[in-house]
């Protein structure tokens, strides 16, 4: 009896060890600080590219013929660099790599603002893509400290920061243009990522890998199963992750493809439309996200796949509605419908990403997600350019409609769940 008691004690001690918190918990103020830092750092990155047609003539490209190519240069190199920076963040510290991303943006903006040739400006944009990656770095930092609904809500807030920058940054840049050219504004706006870096330096460090789940409770059928070390089947966990990558690519492709030539489409359908009205039509889907994202999160956080399917259906209907729309009211209505799909898709993909983060290194995960997101944006830009040159500004929205419809069908097919009819019923009941 006396010899068995110590053994029982030895086996009981390890069972209690998962209880201590292995990663820092972030409060609401700190999460908002990360989102705010991403918002201010994104101002130049999102607000200045629409003015490339004004910047390039100052650098010798009189017709701004390189605008389309240079528009996607930072995106291409951000896609290439994001997975690497994510893995380095998991190894050397996520706060350290987040600071690196903000400082990298500041350096690239300074170089772009003082570039005196197309070649130098292109190098600055390449460095912006390679050295930036603030979105993936911020998500990796949050993913190391939060999980479940807290993480998905934080990711939803991060997307809100991106939408807000996309709406307000071009307005600010345009307002400053009479006093300072958009080209020189790159150098001025470099102060924003520097400010963000100073704020991030005050946040707590996030070291080490993610903690494993404290309890081995089985995950619901709508949630991904973790990789080895997270308590699930490896094959199913990888399949869930690959499905998320595919949905991310298709979502970004089908939404971004309508952006580059929307103004041309509005001018074709409603001649004489003022730039201000066209800008409002462009911003409507993003304003829809800012207004409804948190409500969508509370409604669909338990059934993200259903939300994604509805979101892609709204995107398909909204894009298709651009084709017969010939009035301002109709265009506003289809833009709002597209905004509903944009909101559902972004929020529910954030929920799915937070589920996939369980048992995985967050830096590598969000770096990979960013790669597929940027790849979708690049593919959308190229497809939009080719379609517009061949068939006019209607072609991009119809291409996006086809991709969104195909994704709706693929998401709803029972073949996606190869387990059993019972698990399929459980999935969609969520």
Short mmCIF file of C-alpha atoms in Angstrom, two decimals:
data_model
loop_
_atom_site.label_atom_id
_atom_site.label_comp_id
_atom_site.label_asym_id
_atom_site.label_seq_id
_atom_site.Cartn_x
_atom_site.Cartn_y
_atom_site.Cartn_z
CA UNK A 1 0.00 0.00 0.00
CA UNK A 2 2.74 2.38 1.00
CA UNK A 3 4.67 1.73 -2.19
CA UNK A 4 1.68 2.53 -4.44
CA UNK A 5 0.85 5.91 -2.91
CA UNK A 6 3.89 7.73 -4.27
CA UNK A 7 3.17 6.35 -7.76
CA UNK A 8 -0.37 7.65 -7.60
CA UNK A 9 0.96 11.00 -6.54
CA UNK A 10 3.48 11.01 -9.37
CA UNK A 11 0.77 10.27 -11.95
CA UNK A 12 -1.56 12.86 -10.45
CA UNK A 13 0.90 15.75 -10.70
CA UNK A 14 1.25 15.82 -14.51
CA UNK A 15 -2.54 15.74 -14.91
CA UNK A 16 -2.79 19.13 -13.20
CA UNK A 17 -0.04 20.81 -15.22
CA UNK A 18 -2.13 21.93 -18.22
CA UNK A 19 -4.00 24.30 -15.89
CA UNK A 20 -1.44 27.18 -15.82
CA UNK A 21 -1.91 29.75 -18.57
CA UNK A 22 0.80 29.24 -21.20
CA UNK A 23 0.21 32.39 -23.22
CA UNK A 24 -0.54 36.00 -22.29
CA UNK A 25 -4.19 37.01 -22.28
CA UNK A 26 -4.96 40.25 -24.10
CA UNK A 27 -7.62 42.59 -22.82
CA UNK A 28 -10.05 44.51 -24.98
CA UNK A 29 -7.93 47.66 -24.90
CA UNK A 30 -4.88 45.77 -26.12
CA UNK A 31 -6.80 44.06 -28.93
CA UNK A 32 -8.18 47.43 -29.99
CA UNK A 33 -4.65 48.84 -29.88
CA UNK A 34 -3.43 46.16 -32.30
CA UNK A 35 -6.35 46.85 -34.65
CA UNK A 36 -5.74 50.60 -34.39
CA UNK A 37 -2.06 50.13 -35.22
CA UNK A 38 -2.99 48.12 -38.30
CA UNK A 39 -5.48 50.82 -39.34
CA UNK A 40 -2.97 53.68 -39.22
CA UNK A 41 -0.21 51.60 -40.83
CA UNK A 42 -2.56 50.66 -43.69
CA UNK A 43 -3.32 54.25 -44.63
CA UNK A 44 -0.55 54.62 -47.20
CA UNK A 45 -0.66 50.99 -48.32
CA UNK A 46 -4.39 51.19 -49.14
CA UNK A 47 -4.92 54.91 -49.75
CA UNK A 48 -2.15 55.72 -52.22
CA UNK A 49 -2.33 52.95 -54.90
CA UNK A 50 -5.55 54.41 -56.42
CA UNK A 51 -3.46 57.52 -57.22
CA UNK A 52 -0.75 55.68 -59.19
CA UNK A 53 -2.06 57.27 -62.38
CA UNK A 54 -1.09 60.65 -60.89
CA UNK A 55 2.19 59.49 -59.35
CA UNK A 56 3.75 57.75 -62.36
CA UNK A 57 3.76 60.78 -64.73
CA UNK A 58 5.99 62.54 -62.18
CA UNK A 59 8.44 59.63 -62.52
CA UNK A 60 8.60 59.63 -66.32
CA UNK A 61 5.67 57.34 -67.22
CA UNK A 62 3.52 59.96 -68.93
CA UNK A 63 0.61 57.65 -69.74
CA UNK A 64 0.83 55.75 -66.41
CA UNK A 65 1.05 52.56 -68.44
CA UNK A 66 2.73 50.76 -65.56
CA UNK A 67 -0.06 51.53 -63.08
CA UNK A 68 -1.80 48.17 -63.41
CA UNK A 69 1.41 46.21 -62.89
CA UNK A 70 2.70 48.30 -60.01
CA UNK A 71 -0.72 48.12 -58.33
CA UNK A 72 -0.23 44.41 -57.62
CA UNK A 73 3.55 44.39 -57.04
CA UNK A 74 3.29 44.80 -53.23
CA UNK A 75 0.55 42.16 -53.13
CA UNK A 76 2.66 39.62 -55.02
CA UNK A 77 5.69 40.02 -52.79
CA UNK A 78 3.54 40.10 -49.64
CA UNK A 79 2.11 36.73 -50.68
CA UNK A 80 5.60 35.34 -51.14
CA UNK A 81 6.92 36.66 -47.83
CA UNK A 82 3.94 36.07 -45.52
CA UNK A 83 4.46 32.33 -44.81
CA UNK A 84 8.18 32.85 -44.10
CA UNK A 85 7.59 35.76 -41.73
CA UNK A 86 4.86 33.75 -40.00
CA UNK A 87 7.18 30.84 -39.31
CA UNK A 88 9.90 33.21 -38.08
CA UNK A 89 7.36 34.82 -35.74
CA UNK A 90 6.57 31.44 -34.20
CA UNK A 91 10.27 30.85 -33.69
CA UNK A 92 11.61 34.23 -32.58
CA UNK A 93 8.59 36.00 -31.09
CA UNK A 94 5.41 37.44 -32.61
CA UNK A 95 5.71 40.89 -31.10
CA UNK A 96 9.25 41.17 -32.48
CA UNK A 97 8.08 40.26 -35.99
CA UNK A 98 5.08 42.59 -35.73
CA UNK A 99 7.45 45.43 -34.90
CA UNK A 100 9.59 44.38 -37.86
CA UNK A 101 6.57 44.59 -40.18
CA UNK A 102 5.67 48.12 -39.06
CA UNK A 103 9.27 49.34 -39.37
CA UNK A 104 9.56 47.65 -42.76
CA UNK A 105 6.51 49.57 -43.98
CA UNK A 106 7.99 52.84 -42.72
CA UNK A 107 11.28 52.23 -44.59
CA UNK A 108 9.51 51.28 -47.83
CA UNK A 109 7.20 54.33 -47.65
CA UNK A 110 10.17 56.66 -47.16
CA UNK A 111 11.93 55.14 -50.17
CA UNK A 112 8.78 55.40 -52.30
CA UNK A 113 8.23 59.03 -51.31
CA UNK A 114 11.76 60.04 -52.33
CA UNK A 115 12.08 57.82 -55.40
CA UNK A 116 13.01 59.79 -58.52
CA UNK A 117 12.52 57.10 -61.16
CA UNK A 118 10.19 54.24 -62.07
CA UNK A 119 12.90 51.73 -61.14
CA UNK A 120 13.46 53.19 -57.67
CA UNK A 121 9.73 53.44 -57.04
CA UNK A 122 9.27 49.80 -58.09
CA UNK A 123 12.02 48.70 -55.69
CA UNK A 124 10.23 50.56 -52.89
CA UNK A 125 6.96 48.77 -53.70
CA UNK A 126 8.75 45.41 -53.74
CA UNK A 127 10.20 46.19 -50.31
CA UNK A 128 6.74 47.21 -49.12
CA UNK A 129 5.49 43.73 -49.97
CA UNK A 130 8.50 41.85 -48.65
CA UNK A 131 9.05 43.85 -45.44
CA UNK A 132 5.40 44.58 -44.66
CA UNK A 133 2.84 41.91 -43.88
CA UNK A 134 1.33 43.76 -40.92
CA UNK A 135 -2.04 42.01 -41.26
CA UNK A 136 -0.63 38.47 -40.99
CA UNK A 137 1.78 39.59 -38.26
CA UNK A 138 -1.03 41.19 -36.25
CA UNK A 139 -3.27 38.12 -36.62
CA UNK A 140 -0.39 35.85 -35.57
CA UNK A 141 0.19 37.97 -32.48
CA UNK A 142 -3.50 37.84 -31.56
CA UNK A 143 -3.69 34.12 -32.33
CA UNK A 144 -0.95 33.38 -29.79
CA UNK A 145 -2.90 35.06 -26.98
CA UNK A 146 -6.56 34.37 -27.81
CA UNK A 147 -8.64 31.44 -28.95
CA UNK A 148 -12.21 30.50 -29.83
CA UNK A 149 -14.81 33.30 -29.95
CA UNK A 150 -12.34 35.83 -28.52
CA UNK A 151 -9.93 35.21 -31.39
CA UNK A 152 -12.61 35.22 -34.09
CA UNK A 153 -14.01 38.48 -32.71
CA UNK A 154 -10.52 39.99 -32.74
CA UNK A 155 -10.00 38.85 -36.35
CA UNK A 156 -13.36 40.41 -37.24
CA UNK A 157 -12.16 43.66 -35.68
CA UNK A 158 -8.94 43.47 -37.71
CA UNK A 159 -10.95 43.14 -40.92
CA UNK A 160 -12.96 46.16 -39.80
CA UNK A 161 -9.72 48.13 -39.49
CA UNK A 162 -8.82 47.11 -43.06
CA UNK A 163 -12.26 48.11 -44.38
CA UNK A 164 -12.09 51.47 -42.56
CA UNK A 165 -8.66 52.21 -44.03
CA UNK A 166 -9.90 51.23 -47.49
CA UNK A 167 -12.81 53.67 -47.16
CA UNK A 168 -11.19 56.66 -45.49
CA UNK A 169 -7.57 56.60 -46.67
CA UNK A 170 -8.28 57.57 -50.32
CA UNK A 171 -10.45 60.44 -49.07
CA UNK A 172 -7.63 61.80 -46.89
CA UNK A 173 -5.02 61.36 -49.62
CA UNK A 174 -7.26 63.13 -52.13
CA UNK A 175 -7.90 65.96 -49.69
CA UNK A 176 -4.17 66.49 -49.14
CA UNK A 177 -3.34 66.36 -52.86
CA UNK A 178 -3.76 70.12 -53.55
CA UNK A 179 -0.96 70.83 -51.04
CA UNK A 180 1.22 67.72 -51.33
CA UNK A 181 1.36 65.34 -54.28
CA UNK A 182 0.37 61.70 -53.63
CA UNK A 183 3.95 60.73 -54.52
CA UNK A 184 5.42 62.79 -51.67
CA UNK A 185 2.65 61.70 -49.32
CA UNK A 186 4.32 58.28 -49.19
CA UNK A 187 7.17 59.88 -47.22
CA UNK A 188 4.80 61.87 -45.02
CA UNK A 189 2.62 58.87 -44.19
CA UNK A 190 5.68 56.85 -43.16
CA UNK A 191 5.17 58.45 -39.74
CA UNK A 192 2.04 56.31 -39.28
CA UNK A 193 3.73 52.86 -39.16
CA UNK A 194 6.47 54.43 -37.01
CA UNK A 195 3.78 55.57 -34.57
CA UNK A 196 2.21 52.12 -34.69
CA UNK A 197 5.58 50.53 -33.90
CA UNK A 198 5.96 52.75 -30.83
CA UNK A 199 2.52 51.70 -29.59
CA UNK A 200 3.19 48.01 -30.24
CA UNK A 201 6.42 48.22 -28.24
CA UNK A 202 4.28 48.85 -25.14
CA UNK A 203 2.22 45.67 -25.63
CA UNK A 204 3.11 42.41 -23.83
CA UNK A 205 5.33 39.86 -25.56
CA UNK A 206 3.80 36.68 -26.95
CA UNK A 207 6.43 33.95 -26.75
CA UNK A 208 6.42 30.21 -27.40
CA UNK A 209 3.88 27.99 -29.12
CA UNK A 210 0.17 27.93 -28.49
CA UNK A 211 -1.06 26.00 -25.53
CA UNK A 212 -2.92 22.77 -26.16
CA UNK A 213 -6.60 22.60 -25.32
CA UNK A 214 -7.10 22.08 -21.60
CA UNK A 215 -9.78 19.44 -21.99
CA UNK A 216 -9.96 16.64 -24.52
CA UNK A 217 -13.62 17.28 -25.24
CA UNK A 218 -14.55 16.23 -28.80
CA UNK A 219 -14.85 19.09 -31.26
CA UNK A 220 -18.24 19.66 -32.93
CA UNK A 221 -18.55 18.54 -36.50
CA UNK A 222 -18.52 22.12 -37.74
CA UNK A 223 -15.17 22.81 -36.08
CA UNK A 224 -11.81 21.68 -37.45
CA UNK A 225 -9.95 18.85 -35.79
CA UNK A 226 -6.47 19.77 -34.64
CA UNK A 227 -3.26 18.40 -35.99
CA UNK A 228 -1.20 15.89 -34.00
CA UNK A 229 -0.49 17.56 -30.70
CA UNK A 230 -3.92 19.17 -30.77
CA UNK A 231 -5.80 15.97 -30.14
CA UNK A 232 -7.43 15.17 -33.51
CA UNK A 233 -7.06 13.12 -36.66
CA UNK A 234 -4.21 14.49 -38.80
CA UNK A 235 -5.89 13.80 -42.16
CA UNK A 236 -9.14 15.47 -41.25
CA UNK A 237 -7.33 18.45 -39.73
CA UNK A 238 -5.32 19.00 -42.91
CA UNK A 239 -8.46 18.66 -45.06
CA UNK A 240 -10.19 21.33 -42.99
CA UNK A 241 -7.18 23.62 -43.32
CA UNK A 242 -6.94 23.13 -47.09
CA UNK A 243 -10.67 23.85 -47.39
CA UNK A 244 -10.11 27.12 -45.54
CA UNK A 245 -7.28 28.05 -47.93
CA UNK A 246 -9.47 27.31 -50.96
CA UNK A 247 -12.38 29.33 -49.57
CA UNK A 248 -10.04 32.24 -48.76
CA UNK A 249 -8.67 32.28 -52.32
CA UNK A 250 -12.14 32.04 -53.93
CA UNK A 251 -13.59 34.70 -51.63
CA UNK A 252 -10.86 37.25 -52.26
CA UNK A 253 -10.91 36.54 -56.00
CA UNK A 254 -14.69 36.93 -56.37
CA UNK A 255 -14.82 40.17 -54.35
CA UNK A 256 -11.64 41.95 -55.45
CA UNK A 257 -12.24 41.33 -59.17
CA UNK A 258 -15.02 43.93 -59.17
CA UNK A 259 -12.87 46.70 -57.65
CA UNK A 260 -10.43 47.85 -60.38
CA UNK A 261 -12.97 48.73 -63.08
CA UNK A 262 -16.03 49.65 -61.03
CA UNK A 263 -15.65 53.36 -61.78
CA UNK A 264 -15.51 52.59 -65.53
CA UNK A 265 -18.64 50.45 -65.22
CA UNK A 266 -20.50 53.22 -63.38
CA UNK A 267 -19.49 55.76 -66.04
CA UNK A 268 -20.66 53.39 -68.77
CA UNK A 269 -24.04 52.70 -67.16
CA UNK A 270 -24.76 56.19 -65.76
CA UNK A 271 -22.87 58.78 -67.83
CA UNK A 272 -22.06 61.97 -65.99
CA UNK A 273 -21.85 60.39 -62.53
CA UNK A 274 -19.64 62.52 -60.30
CA UNK A 275 -16.44 61.03 -58.82
CA UNK A 276 -17.88 61.52 -55.34
CA UNK A 277 -20.93 59.37 -56.12
CA UNK A 278 -18.75 56.73 -57.77
CA UNK A 279 -16.57 56.71 -54.66
CA UNK A 280 -19.59 56.17 -52.43
CA UNK A 281 -20.71 53.23 -54.61
CA UNK A 282 -17.21 51.77 -54.33
CA UNK A 283 -17.25 52.15 -50.54
CA UNK A 284 -20.76 50.77 -49.89
CA UNK A 285 -19.73 47.09 -49.38
CA UNK A 286 -17.00 48.12 -46.92
CA UNK A 287 -19.36 50.43 -45.05
CA UNK A 288 -21.79 47.51 -44.85
CA UNK A 289 -19.07 45.47 -43.12
CA UNK A 290 -18.34 48.24 -40.63
CA UNK A 291 -22.05 48.49 -39.77
CA UNK A 292 -22.93 44.81 -39.47
CA UNK A 293 -19.78 42.75 -38.81
CA UNK A 294 -20.23 42.27 -35.07
CA UNK A 295 -23.90 41.37 -35.44
CA UNK A 296 -22.99 38.79 -38.09
CA UNK A 297 -20.32 37.38 -35.76
CA UNK A 298 -22.79 36.91 -32.91
CA UNK A 299 -25.30 35.30 -35.29
CA UNK A 300 -23.05 32.94 -37.24
CA UNK A 301 -20.08 32.18 -34.97
CA UNK A 302 -21.59 28.77 -34.21
CA UNK A 303 -22.37 27.97 -37.88
CA UNK A 304 -19.60 29.54 -39.97
CA UNK A 305 -19.92 27.20 -42.97
CA UNK A 306 -23.56 28.12 -43.37
CA UNK A 307 -22.59 31.80 -43.21
CA UNK A 308 -19.87 31.30 -45.84
CA UNK A 309 -22.33 29.56 -48.18
CA UNK A 310 -24.89 32.37 -47.79
CA UNK A 311 -22.12 34.93 -48.21
CA UNK A 312 -20.96 33.47 -51.52
CA UNK A 313 -24.58 33.34 -52.70
CA UNK A 314 -24.98 37.05 -51.88
CA UNK A 315 -21.70 37.82 -53.66
CA UNK A 316 -22.86 35.93 -56.77
CA UNK A 317 -26.23 37.73 -56.81
CA UNK A 318 -24.65 41.10 -56.09
CA UNK A 319 -22.04 40.79 -58.84
CA UNK A 320 -24.57 39.45 -61.35
CA UNK A 321 -26.83 42.39 -60.53
CA UNK A 322 -24.19 44.81 -61.84
CA UNK A 323 -24.87 43.60 -65.37
CA UNK A 324 -28.53 44.74 -65.75
CA UNK A 325 -28.18 47.75 -63.40
CA UNK A 326 -28.64 51.05 -65.26
CA UNK A 327 -29.74 53.38 -62.48
CA UNK A 328 -28.13 54.77 -59.37
CA UNK A 329 -30.67 53.12 -57.07
CA UNK A 330 -30.16 49.70 -58.67
CA UNK A 331 -26.38 49.98 -58.49
CA UNK A 332 -26.59 51.00 -54.83
CA UNK A 333 -28.84 48.01 -54.11
CA UNK A 334 -26.52 45.47 -55.75
CA UNK A 335 -23.50 47.03 -54.03
CA UNK A 336 -25.25 46.60 -50.68
CA UNK A 337 -26.06 42.98 -51.57
CA UNK A 338 -22.39 42.48 -52.40
CA UNK A 339 -21.59 44.11 -49.06
CA UNK A 340 -23.80 41.58 -47.26
CA UNK A 341 -21.85 38.77 -48.91
CA UNK A 342 -18.55 40.48 -48.13
CA UNK A 343 -19.51 40.81 -44.47
CA UNK A 344 -20.73 37.24 -44.11
CA UNK A 345 -17.67 35.86 -45.87
CA UNK A 346 -15.06 37.86 -43.98
CA UNK A 347 -16.63 37.22 -40.57
CA UNK A 348 -17.26 33.50 -41.06
CA UNK A 349 -13.84 32.90 -42.58
CA UNK A 350 -12.38 34.58 -39.48
CA UNK A 351 -14.37 32.16 -37.31
CA UNK A 352 -13.10 29.20 -39.33
CA UNK A 353 -9.53 30.53 -39.06
CA UNK A 354 -9.83 30.82 -35.28
CA UNK A 355 -11.02 27.20 -35.14
CA UNK A 356 -8.10 26.07 -37.30
CA UNK A 357 -5.72 27.90 -34.95
CA UNK A 358 -6.42 25.39 -32.18
CA UNK A 359 -3.31 23.26 -31.75
CA UNK A 360 -1.34 25.08 -34.48
CA UNK A 361 1.41 27.69 -34.48
CA UNK A 362 -0.49 30.93 -35.22
CA UNK A 363 2.29 32.72 -37.09
CA UNK A 364 2.64 30.00 -39.70
CA UNK A 365 -1.14 29.55 -39.97
CA UNK A 366 -2.00 33.20 -40.55
CA UNK A 367 1.02 33.64 -42.81
CA UNK A 368 -0.30 30.82 -45.01
CA UNK A 369 -3.83 32.26 -44.97
CA UNK A 370 -2.38 35.61 -46.04
CA UNK A 371 -0.55 33.88 -48.89
CA UNK A 372 -3.79 32.48 -50.33
CA UNK A 373 -5.58 35.78 -49.75
CA UNK A 374 -2.92 37.74 -51.63
CA UNK A 375 -2.81 35.07 -54.35
CA UNK A 376 -6.56 35.50 -54.83
CA UNK A 377 -6.14 39.28 -55.09
CA UNK A 378 -3.37 38.96 -57.68
CA UNK A 379 -5.36 36.46 -59.73
CA UNK A 380 -8.41 38.73 -59.53
CA UNK A 381 -6.44 41.75 -60.72
CA UNK A 382 -5.01 39.87 -63.69
CA UNK A 383 -8.40 38.36 -64.60
CA UNK A 384 -10.05 41.78 -64.33
CA UNK A 385 -7.44 43.36 -66.61
CA UNK A 386 -7.76 40.62 -69.25
CA UNK A 387 -11.56 40.55 -69.11
CA UNK A 388 -11.87 44.33 -69.30
CA UNK A 389 -9.53 44.55 -72.29
CA UNK A 390 -11.43 41.87 -74.19
CA UNK A 391 -15.07 42.41 -73.25
CA UNK A 392 -15.32 45.68 -71.31
CA UNK A 393 -15.96 46.53 -67.64
CA UNK A 394 -18.87 44.07 -67.33
CA UNK A 395 -16.56 41.05 -67.78
CA UNK A 396 -14.88 41.21 -64.34
CA UNK A 397 -18.16 41.18 -62.40
CA UNK A 398 -19.47 38.25 -64.48
CA UNK A 399 -16.24 36.33 -63.90
CA UNK A 400 -16.58 36.93 -60.18
CA UNK A 401 -20.20 35.74 -60.36
CA UNK A 402 -19.12 32.45 -61.94
CA UNK A 403 -16.45 31.83 -59.27
CA UNK A 404 -18.84 32.68 -56.43
CA UNK A 405 -21.55 30.38 -57.84
CA UNK A 406 -19.07 27.54 -58.24
CA UNK A 407 -17.97 28.02 -54.63
CA UNK A 408 -21.57 27.97 -53.39
CA UNK A 409 -22.11 24.64 -55.14
CA UNK A 410 -18.85 23.20 -53.82
CA UNK A 411 -19.57 24.37 -50.27
CA UNK A 412 -23.08 22.90 -50.28
CA UNK A 413 -22.22 19.55 -51.87
CA UNK A 414 -22.59 16.56 -49.54
CA UNK A 415 -19.42 15.20 -51.12
CA UNK A 416 -17.43 17.66 -49.04
CA UNK A 417 -18.22 15.49 -46.02
CA UNK A 418 -17.06 11.97 -46.72
CA UNK A 419 -17.77 10.73 -43.22
CA UNK A 420 -21.43 9.88 -42.82
CA UNK A 421 -24.94 11.26 -43.47
CA UNK A 422 -25.31 11.79 -39.74
CA UNK A 423 -22.25 14.08 -39.57
CA UNK A 424 -23.55 15.97 -42.61
CA UNK A 425 -26.86 16.60 -40.87
CA UNK A 426 -25.02 17.72 -37.77
CA UNK A 427 -22.80 20.09 -39.79
CA UNK A 428 -25.64 21.97 -41.43
CA UNK A 429 -27.76 21.97 -38.28
CA UNK A 430 -25.16 24.33 -36.88
#
